[in-house]
Short mmCIF file of C-alpha atoms in Angstrom, two decimals:
data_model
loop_
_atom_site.label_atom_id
_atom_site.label_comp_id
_atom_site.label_asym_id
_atom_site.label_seq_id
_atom_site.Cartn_x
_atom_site.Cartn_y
_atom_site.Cartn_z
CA UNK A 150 0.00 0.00 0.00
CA UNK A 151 1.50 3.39 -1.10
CA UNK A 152 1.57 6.24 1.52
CA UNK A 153 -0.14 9.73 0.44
CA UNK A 154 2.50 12.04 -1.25
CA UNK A 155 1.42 14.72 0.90
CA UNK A 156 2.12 12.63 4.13
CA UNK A 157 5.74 11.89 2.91
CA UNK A 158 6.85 15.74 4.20
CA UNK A 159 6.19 14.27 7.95
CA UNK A 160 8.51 11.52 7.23
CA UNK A 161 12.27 11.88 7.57
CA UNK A 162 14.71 10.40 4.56
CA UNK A 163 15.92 7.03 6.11
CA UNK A 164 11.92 6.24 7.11
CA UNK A 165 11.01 6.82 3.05
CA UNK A 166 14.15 4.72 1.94
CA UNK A 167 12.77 1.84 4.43
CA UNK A 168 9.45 2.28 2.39
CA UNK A 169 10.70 2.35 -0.66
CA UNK A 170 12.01 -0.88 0.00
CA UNK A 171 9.25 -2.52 0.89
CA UNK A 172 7.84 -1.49 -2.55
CA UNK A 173 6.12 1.92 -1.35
CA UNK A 174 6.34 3.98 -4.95
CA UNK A 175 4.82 6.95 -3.36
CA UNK A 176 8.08 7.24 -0.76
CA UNK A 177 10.58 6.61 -3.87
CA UNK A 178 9.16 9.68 -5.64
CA UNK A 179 9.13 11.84 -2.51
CA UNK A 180 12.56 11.21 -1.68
CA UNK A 181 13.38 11.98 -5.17
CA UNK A 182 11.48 14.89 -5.03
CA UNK A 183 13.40 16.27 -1.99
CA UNK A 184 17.00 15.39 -2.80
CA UNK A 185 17.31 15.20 -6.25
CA UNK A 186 17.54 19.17 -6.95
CA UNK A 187 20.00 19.25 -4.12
CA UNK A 188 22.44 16.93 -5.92
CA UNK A 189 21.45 18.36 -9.06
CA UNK A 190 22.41 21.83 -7.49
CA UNK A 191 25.95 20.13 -6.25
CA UNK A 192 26.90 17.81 -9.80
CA UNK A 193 26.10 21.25 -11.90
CA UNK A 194 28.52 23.44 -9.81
CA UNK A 195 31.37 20.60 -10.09
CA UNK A 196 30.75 19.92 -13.46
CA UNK A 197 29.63 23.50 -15.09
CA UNK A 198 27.38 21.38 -17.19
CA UNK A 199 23.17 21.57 -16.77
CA UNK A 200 22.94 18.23 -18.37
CA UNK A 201 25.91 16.10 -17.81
CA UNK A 202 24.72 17.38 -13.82
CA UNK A 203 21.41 15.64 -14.55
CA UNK A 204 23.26 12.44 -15.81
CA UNK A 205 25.25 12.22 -12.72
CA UNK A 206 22.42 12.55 -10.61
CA UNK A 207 20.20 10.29 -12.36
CA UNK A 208 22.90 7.41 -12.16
CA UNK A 209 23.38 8.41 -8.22
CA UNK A 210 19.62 8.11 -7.76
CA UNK A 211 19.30 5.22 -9.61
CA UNK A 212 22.37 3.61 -6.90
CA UNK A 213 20.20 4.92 -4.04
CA UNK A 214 17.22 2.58 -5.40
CA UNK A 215 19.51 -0.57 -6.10
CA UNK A 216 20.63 -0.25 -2.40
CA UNK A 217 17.53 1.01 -0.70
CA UNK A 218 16.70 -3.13 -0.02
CA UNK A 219 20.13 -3.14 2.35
CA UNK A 220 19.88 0.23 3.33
CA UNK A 221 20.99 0.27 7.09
CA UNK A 222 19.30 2.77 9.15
CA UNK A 223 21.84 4.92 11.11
CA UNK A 224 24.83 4.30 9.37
CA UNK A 225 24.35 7.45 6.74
CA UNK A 226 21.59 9.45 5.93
CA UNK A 227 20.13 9.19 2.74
CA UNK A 228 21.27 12.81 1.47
CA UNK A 229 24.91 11.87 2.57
CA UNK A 230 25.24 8.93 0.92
CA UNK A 231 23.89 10.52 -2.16
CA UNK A 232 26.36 13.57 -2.27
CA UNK A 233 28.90 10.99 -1.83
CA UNK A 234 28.03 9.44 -4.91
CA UNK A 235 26.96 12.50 -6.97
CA UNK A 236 30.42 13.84 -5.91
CA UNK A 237 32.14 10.81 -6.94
CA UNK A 238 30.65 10.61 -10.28
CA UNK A 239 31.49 14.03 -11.15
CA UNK A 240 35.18 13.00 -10.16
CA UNK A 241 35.31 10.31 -12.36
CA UNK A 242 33.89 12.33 -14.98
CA UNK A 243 36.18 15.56 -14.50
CA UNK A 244 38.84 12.79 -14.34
CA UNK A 245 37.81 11.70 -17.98
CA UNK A 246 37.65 14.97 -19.38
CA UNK A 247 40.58 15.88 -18.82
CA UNK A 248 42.45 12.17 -20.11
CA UNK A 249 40.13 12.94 -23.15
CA UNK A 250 41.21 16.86 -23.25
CA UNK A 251 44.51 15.89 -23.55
CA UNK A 252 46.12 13.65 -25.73
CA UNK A 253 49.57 12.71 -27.14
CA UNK A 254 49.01 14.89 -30.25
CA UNK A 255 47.99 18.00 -28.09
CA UNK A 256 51.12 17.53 -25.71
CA UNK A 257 54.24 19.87 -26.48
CA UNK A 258 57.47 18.10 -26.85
CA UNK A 259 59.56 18.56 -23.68
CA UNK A 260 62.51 20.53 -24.55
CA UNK A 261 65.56 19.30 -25.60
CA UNK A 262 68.40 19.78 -22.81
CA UNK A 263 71.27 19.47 -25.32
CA UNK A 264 71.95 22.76 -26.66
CA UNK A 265 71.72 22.87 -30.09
CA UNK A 266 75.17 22.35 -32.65
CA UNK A 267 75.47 26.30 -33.10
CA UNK A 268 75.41 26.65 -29.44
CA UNK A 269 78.03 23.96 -28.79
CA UNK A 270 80.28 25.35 -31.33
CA UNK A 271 80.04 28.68 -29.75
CA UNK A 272 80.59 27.53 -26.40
CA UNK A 273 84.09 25.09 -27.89
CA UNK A 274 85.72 28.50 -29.54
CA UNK A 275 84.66 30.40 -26.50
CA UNK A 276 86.85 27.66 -24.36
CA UNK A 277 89.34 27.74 -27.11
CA UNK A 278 89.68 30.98 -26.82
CA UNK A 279 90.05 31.05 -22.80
CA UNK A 280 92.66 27.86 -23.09
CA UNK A 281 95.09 30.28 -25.14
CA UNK A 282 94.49 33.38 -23.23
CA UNK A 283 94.89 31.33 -20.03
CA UNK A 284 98.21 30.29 -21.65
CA UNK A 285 99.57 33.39 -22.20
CA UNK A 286 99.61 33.95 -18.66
CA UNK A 287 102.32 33.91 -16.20
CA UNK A 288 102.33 30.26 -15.05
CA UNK A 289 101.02 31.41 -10.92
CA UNK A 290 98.28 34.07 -12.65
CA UNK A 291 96.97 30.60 -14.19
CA UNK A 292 96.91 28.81 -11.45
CA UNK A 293 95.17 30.61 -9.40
CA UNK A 294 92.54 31.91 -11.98
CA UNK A 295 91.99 28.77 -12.48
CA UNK A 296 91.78 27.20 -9.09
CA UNK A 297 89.23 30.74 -8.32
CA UNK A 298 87.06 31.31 -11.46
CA UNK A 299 86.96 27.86 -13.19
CA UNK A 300 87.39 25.00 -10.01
CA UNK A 301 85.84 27.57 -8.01
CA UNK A 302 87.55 27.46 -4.56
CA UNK A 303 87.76 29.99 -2.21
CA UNK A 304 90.89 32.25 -1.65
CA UNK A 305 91.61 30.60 1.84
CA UNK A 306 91.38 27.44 0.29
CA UNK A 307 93.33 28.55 -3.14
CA UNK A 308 96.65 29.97 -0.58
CA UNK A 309 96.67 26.49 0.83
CA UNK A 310 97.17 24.71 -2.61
CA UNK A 311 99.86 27.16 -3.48
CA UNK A 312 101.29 27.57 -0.15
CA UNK A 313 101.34 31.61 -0.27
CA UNK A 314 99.31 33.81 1.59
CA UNK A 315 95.66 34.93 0.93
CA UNK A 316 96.48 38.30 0.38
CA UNK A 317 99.15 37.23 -2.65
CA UNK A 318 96.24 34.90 -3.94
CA UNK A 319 94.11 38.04 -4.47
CA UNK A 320 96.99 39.69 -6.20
CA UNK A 321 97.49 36.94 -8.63
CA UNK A 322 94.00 36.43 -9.22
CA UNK A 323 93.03 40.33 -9.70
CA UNK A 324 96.34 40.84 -12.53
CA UNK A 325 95.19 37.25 -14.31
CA UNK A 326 91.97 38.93 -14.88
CA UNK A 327 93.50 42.49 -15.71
CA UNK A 328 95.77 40.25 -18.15
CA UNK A 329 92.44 37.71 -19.53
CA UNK A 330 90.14 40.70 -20.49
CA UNK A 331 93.08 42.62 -22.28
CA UNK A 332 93.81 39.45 -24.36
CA UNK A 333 90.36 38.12 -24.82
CA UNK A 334 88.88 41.50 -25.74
CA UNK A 335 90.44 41.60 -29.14
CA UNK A 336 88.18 38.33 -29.55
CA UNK A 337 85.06 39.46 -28.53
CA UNK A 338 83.31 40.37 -31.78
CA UNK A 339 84.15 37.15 -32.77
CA UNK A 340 83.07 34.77 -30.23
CA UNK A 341 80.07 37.07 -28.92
CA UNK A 342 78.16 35.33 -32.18
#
């Protein structure tokens, strides 16, 4: 026997579930009638989309009826358990958006980290270029422009190696660099292309 729709609004949601279960139509399309624009509400403000909303909430509903038979009283109520699954439906669909927005053809190629021939062959006269200038310089100036600027230790560090004082380190390095950017700036139109 099927309740009076109008009585339904005394009932709560887990007593029209129970009813609905026990083949009560009238409590199926009360319940429906209270929740449904509530998840409707929900899916079409996660998924931006009137009708795929109305999808989701249609398949949640349609859950909610397949379980009403082993619906246990107490556990969740009816509304919960249906934003649950509205929510997870629109997750899942999100989800396949955006594997279906984006596919190997739309994807950029991730950049290359080798730097291209022309860049390599800039960079190999550029440390051409250094090797002979560093050459050219007194054999200390080297060693301690080199041990500074290129194997980057510190001036402490530097008047260890050579067993001289920090002070003379600074000397050395500051002329080798005086006696570099003299030499190397008659090359630099030529290795600035």
């Amino acid at each position: 026997m099927d309740m009076a729709l109008d009585q339904s609004d005394q009932l709560d949601d887990d007593a029209l579930i129970v009813l609905f279960a026990n083949g009560d139509s009238a409590a199926a399309e009360a319940l429906t009638l209270r929740l449904s624009p509530l998840a409707l509400s929900f899916a079409r403000r996660m998924l931006g989309d009137l009708a795929e909303a109305e999808d989701v909430v249609q398949e949640a509903m349609l859950r909610l009826w397949r379980i009403a038979p082993d619906w246990r009283t107490g556990e969740a109520k009816p509304a919960t358990w249906l934003y649950r699954v509205v929510n997870n439906l629109c997750i899942d669909r999100i989800r396949k958006r955006n594997r279906v927005n984006v596919g190997l053809d739309d994807m950029a190629e991730p950049p290359d980290p080798t730097p291209s021939v022309e860049i390599q062959m800039i960079r190999s006269d550029r440390m051409a270029a250094l090797d002979v200038a560093l050459a050219s310089l007194p054999d200390r100036q080297r060693q301690a422009v080199v041990l500074r600027h290129i194997e980057e230790l510190s001036n402490p560090e530097i008047a260890q190696v050579m067993n001289i004082s920090v002070e003379a380190v600074e000397s050395l390095t500051a002329r080798g660099k005086r006696t570099l950017a003299k030499v190397l700036t008659s090359q630099k139109e030529e290795l600035s292309s």
